[in-house]
PDB file of C-alpha atoms in Angstrom:
ATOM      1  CA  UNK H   1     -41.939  20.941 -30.439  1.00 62.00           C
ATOM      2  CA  UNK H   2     -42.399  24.913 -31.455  1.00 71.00           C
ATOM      3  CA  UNK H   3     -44.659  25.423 -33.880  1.00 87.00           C
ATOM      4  CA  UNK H   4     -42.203  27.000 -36.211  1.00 92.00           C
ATOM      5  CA  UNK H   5     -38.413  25.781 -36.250  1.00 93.00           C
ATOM      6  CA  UNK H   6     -35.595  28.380 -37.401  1.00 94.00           C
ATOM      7  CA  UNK H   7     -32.252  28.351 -37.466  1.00 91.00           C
ATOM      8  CA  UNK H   8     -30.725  31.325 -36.264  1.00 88.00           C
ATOM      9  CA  UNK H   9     -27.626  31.296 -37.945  1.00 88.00           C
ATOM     10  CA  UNK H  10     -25.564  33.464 -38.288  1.00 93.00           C
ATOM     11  CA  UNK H  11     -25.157  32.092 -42.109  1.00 95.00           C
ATOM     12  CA  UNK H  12     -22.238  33.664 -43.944  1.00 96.00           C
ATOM     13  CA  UNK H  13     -21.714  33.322 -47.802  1.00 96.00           C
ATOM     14  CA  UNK H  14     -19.396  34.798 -50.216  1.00 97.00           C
ATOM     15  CA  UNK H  15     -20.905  37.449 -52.551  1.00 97.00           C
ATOM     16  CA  UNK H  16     -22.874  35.832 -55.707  1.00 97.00           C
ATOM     17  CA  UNK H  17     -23.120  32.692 -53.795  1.00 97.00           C
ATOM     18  CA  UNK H  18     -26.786  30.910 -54.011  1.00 97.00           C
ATOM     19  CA  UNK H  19     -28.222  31.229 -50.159  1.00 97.00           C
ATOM     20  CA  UNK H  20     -30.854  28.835 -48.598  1.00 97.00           C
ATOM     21  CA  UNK H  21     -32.901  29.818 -46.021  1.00 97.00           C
ATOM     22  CA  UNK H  22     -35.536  27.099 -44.337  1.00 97.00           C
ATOM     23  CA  UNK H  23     -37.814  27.056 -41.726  1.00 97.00           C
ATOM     24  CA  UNK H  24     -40.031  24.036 -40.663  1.00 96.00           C
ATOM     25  CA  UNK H  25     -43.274  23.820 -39.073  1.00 95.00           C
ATOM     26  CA  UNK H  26     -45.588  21.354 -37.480  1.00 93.00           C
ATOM     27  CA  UNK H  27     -49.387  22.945 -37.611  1.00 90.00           C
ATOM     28  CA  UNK H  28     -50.810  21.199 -40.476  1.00 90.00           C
ATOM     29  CA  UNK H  29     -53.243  23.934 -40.542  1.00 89.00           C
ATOM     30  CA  UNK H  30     -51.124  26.653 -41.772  1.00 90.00           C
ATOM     31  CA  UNK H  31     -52.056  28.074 -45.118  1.00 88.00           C
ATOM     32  CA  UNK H  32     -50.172  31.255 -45.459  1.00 88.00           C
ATOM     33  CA  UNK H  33     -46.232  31.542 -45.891  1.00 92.00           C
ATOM     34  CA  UNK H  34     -44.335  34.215 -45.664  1.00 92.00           C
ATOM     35  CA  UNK H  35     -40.552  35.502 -45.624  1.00 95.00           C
ATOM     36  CA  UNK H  36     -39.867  38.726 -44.163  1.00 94.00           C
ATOM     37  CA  UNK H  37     -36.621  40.903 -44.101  1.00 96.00           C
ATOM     38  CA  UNK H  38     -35.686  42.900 -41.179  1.00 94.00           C
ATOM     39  CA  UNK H  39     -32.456  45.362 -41.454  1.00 93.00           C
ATOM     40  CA  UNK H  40     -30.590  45.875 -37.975  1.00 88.00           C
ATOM     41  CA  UNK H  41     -33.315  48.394 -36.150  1.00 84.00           C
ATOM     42  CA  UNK H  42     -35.653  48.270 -39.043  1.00 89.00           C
ATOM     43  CA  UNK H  43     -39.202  47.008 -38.911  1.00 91.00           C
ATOM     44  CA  UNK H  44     -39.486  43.736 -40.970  1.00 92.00           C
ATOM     45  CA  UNK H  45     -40.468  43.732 -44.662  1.00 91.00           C
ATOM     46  CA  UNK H  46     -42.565  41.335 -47.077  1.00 89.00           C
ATOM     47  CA  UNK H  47     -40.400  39.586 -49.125  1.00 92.00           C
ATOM     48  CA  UNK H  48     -42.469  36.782 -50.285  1.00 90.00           C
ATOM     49  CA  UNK H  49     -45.859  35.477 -49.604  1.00 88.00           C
ATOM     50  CA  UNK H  50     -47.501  31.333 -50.607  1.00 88.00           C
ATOM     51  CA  UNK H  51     -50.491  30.368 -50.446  1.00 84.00           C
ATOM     52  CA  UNK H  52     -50.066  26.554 -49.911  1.00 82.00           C
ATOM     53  CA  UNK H  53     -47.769  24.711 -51.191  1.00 83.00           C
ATOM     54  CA  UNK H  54     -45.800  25.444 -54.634  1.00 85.00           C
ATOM     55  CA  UNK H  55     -42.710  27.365 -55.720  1.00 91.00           C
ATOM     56  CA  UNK H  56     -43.228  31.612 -56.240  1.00 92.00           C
ATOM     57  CA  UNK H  57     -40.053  33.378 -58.238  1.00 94.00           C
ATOM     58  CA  UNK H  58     -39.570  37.359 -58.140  1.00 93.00           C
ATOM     59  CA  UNK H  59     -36.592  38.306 -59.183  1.00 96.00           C
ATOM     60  CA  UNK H  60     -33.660  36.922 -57.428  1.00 97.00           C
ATOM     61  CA  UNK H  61     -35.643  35.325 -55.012  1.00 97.00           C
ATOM     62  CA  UNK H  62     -37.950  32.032 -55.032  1.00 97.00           C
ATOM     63  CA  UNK H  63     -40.318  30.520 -52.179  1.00 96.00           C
ATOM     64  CA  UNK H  64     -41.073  26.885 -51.629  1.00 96.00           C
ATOM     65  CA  UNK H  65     -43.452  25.305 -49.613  1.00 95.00           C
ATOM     66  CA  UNK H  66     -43.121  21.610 -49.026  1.00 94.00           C
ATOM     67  CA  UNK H  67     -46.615  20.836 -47.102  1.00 92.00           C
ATOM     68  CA  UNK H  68     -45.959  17.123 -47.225  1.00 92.00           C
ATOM     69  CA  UNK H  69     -42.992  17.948 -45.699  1.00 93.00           C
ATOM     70  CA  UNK H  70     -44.133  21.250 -43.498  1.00 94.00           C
ATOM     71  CA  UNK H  71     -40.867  22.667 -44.602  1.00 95.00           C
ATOM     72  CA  UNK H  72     -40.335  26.056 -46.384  1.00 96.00           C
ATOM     73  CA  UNK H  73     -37.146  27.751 -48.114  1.00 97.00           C
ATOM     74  CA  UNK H  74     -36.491  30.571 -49.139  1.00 97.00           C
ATOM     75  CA  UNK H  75     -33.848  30.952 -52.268  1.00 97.00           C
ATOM     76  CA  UNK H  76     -31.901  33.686 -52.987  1.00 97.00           C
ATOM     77  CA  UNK H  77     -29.214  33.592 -56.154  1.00 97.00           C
ATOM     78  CA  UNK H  78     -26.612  35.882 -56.774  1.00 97.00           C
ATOM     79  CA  UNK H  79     -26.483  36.976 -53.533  1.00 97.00           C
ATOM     80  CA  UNK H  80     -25.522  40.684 -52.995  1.00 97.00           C
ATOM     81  CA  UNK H  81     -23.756  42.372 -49.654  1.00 96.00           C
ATOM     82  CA  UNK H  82     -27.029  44.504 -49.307  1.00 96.00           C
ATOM     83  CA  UNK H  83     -28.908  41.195 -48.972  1.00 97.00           C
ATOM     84  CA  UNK H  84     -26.982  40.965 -45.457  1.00 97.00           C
ATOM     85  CA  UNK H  85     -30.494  41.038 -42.809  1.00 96.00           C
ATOM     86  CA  UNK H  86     -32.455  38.933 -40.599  1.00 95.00           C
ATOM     87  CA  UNK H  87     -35.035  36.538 -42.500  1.00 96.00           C
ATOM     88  CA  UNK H  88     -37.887  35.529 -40.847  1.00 95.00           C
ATOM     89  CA  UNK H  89     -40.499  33.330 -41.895  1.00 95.00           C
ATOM     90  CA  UNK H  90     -43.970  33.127 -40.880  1.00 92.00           C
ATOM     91  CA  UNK H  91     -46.840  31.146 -41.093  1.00 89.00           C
ATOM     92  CA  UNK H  92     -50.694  31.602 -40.501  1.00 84.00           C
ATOM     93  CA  UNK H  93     -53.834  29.833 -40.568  1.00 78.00           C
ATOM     94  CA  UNK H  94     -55.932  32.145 -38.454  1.00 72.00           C
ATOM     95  CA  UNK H  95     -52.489  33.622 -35.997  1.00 75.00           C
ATOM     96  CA  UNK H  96     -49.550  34.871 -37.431  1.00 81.00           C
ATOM     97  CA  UNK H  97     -46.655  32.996 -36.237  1.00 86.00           C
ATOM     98  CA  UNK H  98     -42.899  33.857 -36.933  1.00 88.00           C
ATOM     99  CA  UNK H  99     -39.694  32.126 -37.168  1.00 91.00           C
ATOM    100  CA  UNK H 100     -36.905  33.047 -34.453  1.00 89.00           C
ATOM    101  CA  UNK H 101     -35.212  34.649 -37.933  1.00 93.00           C
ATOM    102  CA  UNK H 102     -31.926  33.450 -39.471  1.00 95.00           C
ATOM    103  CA  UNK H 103     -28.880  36.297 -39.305  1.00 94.00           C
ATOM    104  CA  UNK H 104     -27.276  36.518 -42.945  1.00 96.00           C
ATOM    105  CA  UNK H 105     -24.016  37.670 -43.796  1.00 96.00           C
ATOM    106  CA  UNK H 106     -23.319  38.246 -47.707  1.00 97.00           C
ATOM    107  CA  UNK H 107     -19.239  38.830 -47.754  1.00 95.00           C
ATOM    108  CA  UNK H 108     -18.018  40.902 -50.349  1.00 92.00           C
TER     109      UNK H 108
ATOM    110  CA  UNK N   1     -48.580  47.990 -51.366  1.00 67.00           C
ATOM    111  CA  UNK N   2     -49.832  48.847 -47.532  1.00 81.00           C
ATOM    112  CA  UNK N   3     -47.629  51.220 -45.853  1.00 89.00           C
ATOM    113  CA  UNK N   4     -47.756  51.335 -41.819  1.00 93.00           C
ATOM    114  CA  UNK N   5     -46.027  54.333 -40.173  1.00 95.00           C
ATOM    115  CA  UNK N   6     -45.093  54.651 -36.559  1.00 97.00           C
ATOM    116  CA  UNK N   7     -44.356  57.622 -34.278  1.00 96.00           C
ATOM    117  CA  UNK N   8     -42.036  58.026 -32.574  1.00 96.00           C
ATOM    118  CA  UNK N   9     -39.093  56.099 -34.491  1.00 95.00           C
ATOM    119  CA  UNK N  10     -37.169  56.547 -30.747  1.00 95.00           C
ATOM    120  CA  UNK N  11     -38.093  57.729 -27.755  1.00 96.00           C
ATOM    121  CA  UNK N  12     -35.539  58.255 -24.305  1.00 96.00           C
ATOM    122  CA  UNK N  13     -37.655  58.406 -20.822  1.00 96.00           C
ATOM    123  CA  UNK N  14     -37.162  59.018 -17.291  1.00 96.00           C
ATOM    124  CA  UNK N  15     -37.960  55.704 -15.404  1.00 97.00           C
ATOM    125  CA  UNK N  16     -41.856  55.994 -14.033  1.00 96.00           C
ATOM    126  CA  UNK N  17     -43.229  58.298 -16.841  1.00 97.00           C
ATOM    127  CA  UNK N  18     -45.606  56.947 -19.619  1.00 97.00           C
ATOM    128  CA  UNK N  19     -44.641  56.801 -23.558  1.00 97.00           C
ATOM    129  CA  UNK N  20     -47.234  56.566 -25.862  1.00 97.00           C
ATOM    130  CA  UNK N  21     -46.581  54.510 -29.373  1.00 97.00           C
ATOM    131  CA  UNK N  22     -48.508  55.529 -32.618  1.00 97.00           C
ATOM    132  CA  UNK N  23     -49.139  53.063 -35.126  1.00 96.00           C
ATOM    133  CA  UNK N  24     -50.963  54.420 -39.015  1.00 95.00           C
ATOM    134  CA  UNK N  25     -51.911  52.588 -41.442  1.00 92.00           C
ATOM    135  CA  UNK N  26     -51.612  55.282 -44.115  1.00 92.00           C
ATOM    136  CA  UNK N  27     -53.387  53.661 -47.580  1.00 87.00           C
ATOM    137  CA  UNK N  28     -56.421  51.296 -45.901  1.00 87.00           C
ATOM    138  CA  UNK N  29     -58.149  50.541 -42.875  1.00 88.00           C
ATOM    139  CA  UNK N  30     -56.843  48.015 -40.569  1.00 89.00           C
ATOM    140  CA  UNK N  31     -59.620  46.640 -37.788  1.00 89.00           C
ATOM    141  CA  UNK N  32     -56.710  44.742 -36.445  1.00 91.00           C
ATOM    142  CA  UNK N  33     -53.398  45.782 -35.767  1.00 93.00           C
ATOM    143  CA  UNK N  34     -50.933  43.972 -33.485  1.00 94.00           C
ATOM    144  CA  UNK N  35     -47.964  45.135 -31.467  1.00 96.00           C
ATOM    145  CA  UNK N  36     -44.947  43.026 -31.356  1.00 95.00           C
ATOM    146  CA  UNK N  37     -41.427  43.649 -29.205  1.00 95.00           C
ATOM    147  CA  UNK N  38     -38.064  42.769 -30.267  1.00 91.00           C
ATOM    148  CA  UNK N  39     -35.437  42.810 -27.708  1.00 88.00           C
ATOM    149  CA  UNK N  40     -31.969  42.630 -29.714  1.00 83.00           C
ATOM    150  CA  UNK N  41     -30.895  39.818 -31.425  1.00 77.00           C
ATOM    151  CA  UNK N  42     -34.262  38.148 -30.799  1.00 80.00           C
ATOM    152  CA  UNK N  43     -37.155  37.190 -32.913  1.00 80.00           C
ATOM    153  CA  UNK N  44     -40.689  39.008 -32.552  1.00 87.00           C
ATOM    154  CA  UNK N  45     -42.449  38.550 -29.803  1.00 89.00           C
ATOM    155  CA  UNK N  46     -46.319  39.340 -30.343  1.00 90.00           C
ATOM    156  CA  UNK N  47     -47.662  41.335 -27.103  1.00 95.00           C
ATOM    157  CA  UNK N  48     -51.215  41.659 -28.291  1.00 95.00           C
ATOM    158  CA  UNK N  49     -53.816  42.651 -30.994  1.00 93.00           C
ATOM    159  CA  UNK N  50     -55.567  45.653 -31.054  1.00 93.00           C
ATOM    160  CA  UNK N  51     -59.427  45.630 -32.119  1.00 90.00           C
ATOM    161  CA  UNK N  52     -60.994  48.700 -33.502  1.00 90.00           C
ATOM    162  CA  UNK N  53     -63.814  49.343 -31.244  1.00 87.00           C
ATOM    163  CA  UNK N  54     -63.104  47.132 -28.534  1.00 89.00           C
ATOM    164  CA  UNK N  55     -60.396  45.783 -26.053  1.00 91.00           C
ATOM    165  CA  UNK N  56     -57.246  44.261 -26.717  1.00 94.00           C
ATOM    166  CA  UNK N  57     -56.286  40.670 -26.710  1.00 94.00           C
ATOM    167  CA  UNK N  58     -53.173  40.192 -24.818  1.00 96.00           C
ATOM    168  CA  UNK N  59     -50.986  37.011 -24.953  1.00 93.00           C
ATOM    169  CA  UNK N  60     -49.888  35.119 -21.702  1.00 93.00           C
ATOM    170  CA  UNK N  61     -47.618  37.165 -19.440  1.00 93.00           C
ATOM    171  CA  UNK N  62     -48.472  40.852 -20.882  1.00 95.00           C
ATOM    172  CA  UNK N  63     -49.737  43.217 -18.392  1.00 94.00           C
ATOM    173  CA  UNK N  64     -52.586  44.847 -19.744  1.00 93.00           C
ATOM    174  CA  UNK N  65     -52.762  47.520 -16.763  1.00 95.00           C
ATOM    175  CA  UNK N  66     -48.832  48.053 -17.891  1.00 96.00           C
ATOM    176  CA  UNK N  67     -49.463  47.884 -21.670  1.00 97.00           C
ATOM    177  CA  UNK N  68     -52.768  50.299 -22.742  1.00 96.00           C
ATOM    178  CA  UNK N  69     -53.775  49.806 -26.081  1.00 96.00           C
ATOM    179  CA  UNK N  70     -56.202  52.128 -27.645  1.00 93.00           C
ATOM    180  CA  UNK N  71     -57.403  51.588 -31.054  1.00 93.00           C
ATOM    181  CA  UNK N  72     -59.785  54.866 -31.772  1.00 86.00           C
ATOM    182  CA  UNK N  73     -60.151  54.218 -35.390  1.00 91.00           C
ATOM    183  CA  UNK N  74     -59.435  52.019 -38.496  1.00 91.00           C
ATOM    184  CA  UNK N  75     -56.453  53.832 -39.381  1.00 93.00           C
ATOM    185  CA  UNK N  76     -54.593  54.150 -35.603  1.00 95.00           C
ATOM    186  CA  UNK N  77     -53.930  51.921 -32.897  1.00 96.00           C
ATOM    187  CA  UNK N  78     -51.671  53.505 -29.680  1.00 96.00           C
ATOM    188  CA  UNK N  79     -49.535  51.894 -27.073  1.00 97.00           C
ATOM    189  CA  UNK N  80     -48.806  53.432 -24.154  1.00 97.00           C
ATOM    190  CA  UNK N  81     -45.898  51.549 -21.813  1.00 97.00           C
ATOM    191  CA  UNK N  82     -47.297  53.302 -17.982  1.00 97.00           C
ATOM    192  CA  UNK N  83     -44.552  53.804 -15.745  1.00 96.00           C
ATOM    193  CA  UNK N  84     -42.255  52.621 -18.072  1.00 96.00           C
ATOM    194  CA  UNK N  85     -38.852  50.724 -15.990  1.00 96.00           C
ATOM    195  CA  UNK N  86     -35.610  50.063 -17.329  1.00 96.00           C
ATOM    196  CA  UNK N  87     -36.508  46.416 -18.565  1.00 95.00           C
ATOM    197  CA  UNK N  88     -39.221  48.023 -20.877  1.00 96.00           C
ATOM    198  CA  UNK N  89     -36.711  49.065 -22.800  1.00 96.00           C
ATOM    199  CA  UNK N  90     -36.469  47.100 -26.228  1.00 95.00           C
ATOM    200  CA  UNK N  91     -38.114  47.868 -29.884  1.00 95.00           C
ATOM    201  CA  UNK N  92     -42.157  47.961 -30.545  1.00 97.00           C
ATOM    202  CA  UNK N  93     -43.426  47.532 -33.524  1.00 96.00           C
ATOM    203  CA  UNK N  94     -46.985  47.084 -35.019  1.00 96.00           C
ATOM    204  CA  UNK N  95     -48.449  45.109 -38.451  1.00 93.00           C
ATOM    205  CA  UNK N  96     -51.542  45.284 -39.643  1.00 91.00           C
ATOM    206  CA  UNK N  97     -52.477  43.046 -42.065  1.00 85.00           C
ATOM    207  CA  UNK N  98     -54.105  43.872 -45.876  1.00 78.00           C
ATOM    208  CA  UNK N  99     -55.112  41.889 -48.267  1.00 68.00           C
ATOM    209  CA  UNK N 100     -53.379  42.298 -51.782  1.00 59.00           C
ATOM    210  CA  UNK N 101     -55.169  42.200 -55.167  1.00 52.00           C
ATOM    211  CA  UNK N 102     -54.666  38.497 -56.497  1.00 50.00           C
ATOM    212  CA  UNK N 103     -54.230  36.955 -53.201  1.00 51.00           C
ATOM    213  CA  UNK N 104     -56.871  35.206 -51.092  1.00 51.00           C
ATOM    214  CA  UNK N 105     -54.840  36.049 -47.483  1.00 57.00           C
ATOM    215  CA  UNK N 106     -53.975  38.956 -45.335  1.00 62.00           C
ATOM    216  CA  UNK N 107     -50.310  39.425 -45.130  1.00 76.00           C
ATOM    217  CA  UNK N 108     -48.581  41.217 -42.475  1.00 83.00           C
ATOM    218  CA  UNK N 109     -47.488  45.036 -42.999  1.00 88.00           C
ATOM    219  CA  UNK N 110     -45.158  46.093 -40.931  1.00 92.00           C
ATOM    220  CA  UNK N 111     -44.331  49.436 -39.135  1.00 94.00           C
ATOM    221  CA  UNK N 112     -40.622  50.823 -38.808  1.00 94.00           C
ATOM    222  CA  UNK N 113     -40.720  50.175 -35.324  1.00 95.00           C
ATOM    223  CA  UNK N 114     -39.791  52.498 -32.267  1.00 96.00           C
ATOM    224  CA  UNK N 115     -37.339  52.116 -30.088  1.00 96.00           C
ATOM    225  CA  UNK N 116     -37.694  52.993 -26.643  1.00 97.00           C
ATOM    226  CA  UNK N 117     -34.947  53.305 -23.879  1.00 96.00           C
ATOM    227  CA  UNK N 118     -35.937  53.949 -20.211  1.00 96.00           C
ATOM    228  CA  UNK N 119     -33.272  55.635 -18.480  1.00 95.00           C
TER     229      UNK N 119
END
């Protein structure tokens, strides 16, 4: 089993849709969670960041982290065409370990 | 927030010659940085992490002798492909991690990559 589980998509919703984004993990350890955006040939950026387990809002986006569960999502409502990217999530205890990313498509 | 720059954002060389990768971490010091490649359509793949003031940590299956990193001081780490080949070709990119106000972790800062094509 990988440590960190991602479907790679490519997920396509229509324009204001809610999205869902999950990643699962098995290293208990793991204390850090984070979701990162990457545009095509872009370097990735922070979206969101957990510290154990909980829900985090900013703006149109929200973070869970399930640790009973070692599962993660990542919520985004009223989903806009410029939300189209890759969205990786990582994990880290001591190592930083990423997601394979999920390809999202927001049709207009 | 913590910005990382990188130099060059692409870079086209002649199969055999070295390119050398800049990574900055412009607003704080970074003792660790780590270099990544992306080929396309692929997730990150973590090459190694670069220690200020001493060597690099590669992961299984990196050439180090292939892969030089230098990291001269707490704001720059370099990585230089030697004798670069065709399959080198692919994105780099670097993070180096900084710890926000209100948060007890490091999270991962990102450069804009570079992308290198060896011809």
């Amino acid at each position: 089993q990988k440590e960190v589980e991602q479907d790679p998509g490519p997920l396509s919703v229509p324009e204001g849709a809610i999205v869902s984004l999950n990643c699962t993990y098995s290293n208990s350890a793991f204390q850090y969670f984070m979701w990162y955006r990457q545009y095509s040939r872009k370097g990735p950026e922070l979206l969101m960041y957990t510290y154990s387990s909980g829900n985090k809002e900013d703006g149109r986006f929200t973070a869970q982290v399930d640790k009973s569960s070692k599962y993660i999502s990542l919520f985004i409502r009223d989903s806009q065409p410029s939300d189209s990217a890759t969205y990786l999530c990582a994990m880290s205890d001591d190592k930083i370990i990423f997601g394979k990313g999920t390809r999202l498509h927001i049709l207009p | 927030g913590a910005v990382v720059s990188q130099h060059p954002s692409w870079v086209i060389c002649k199969s055999g010659t070295s390119v050398k990768i800049e990574c900055r971490s412009l607003d704080f010091q970074a003792t660790t940085m780590f270099w990544y490649r992306q080929f396309p359509k692929q997730s990150l793949m973590l090459m190694a992490t670069s220690n200020e003031g001493s060597k690099a940590t590669y992961e299984q299956g990196v050439e180090k002798d292939k892969f030089l990193i230098n990291h001269a001081s707490l704001t720059l780490s370099t990585l230089t492909v030697t004798s670069a080949h065709p399959e080198d070709s692919s994105f780099y990119i670097c993070s180096a991690p900084a710890r926000l106000a209100g948060v007890g972790g490091n999270e991962q800062f990102f450069g804009p990559g570079t992308r290198l094509t060896v011809l």
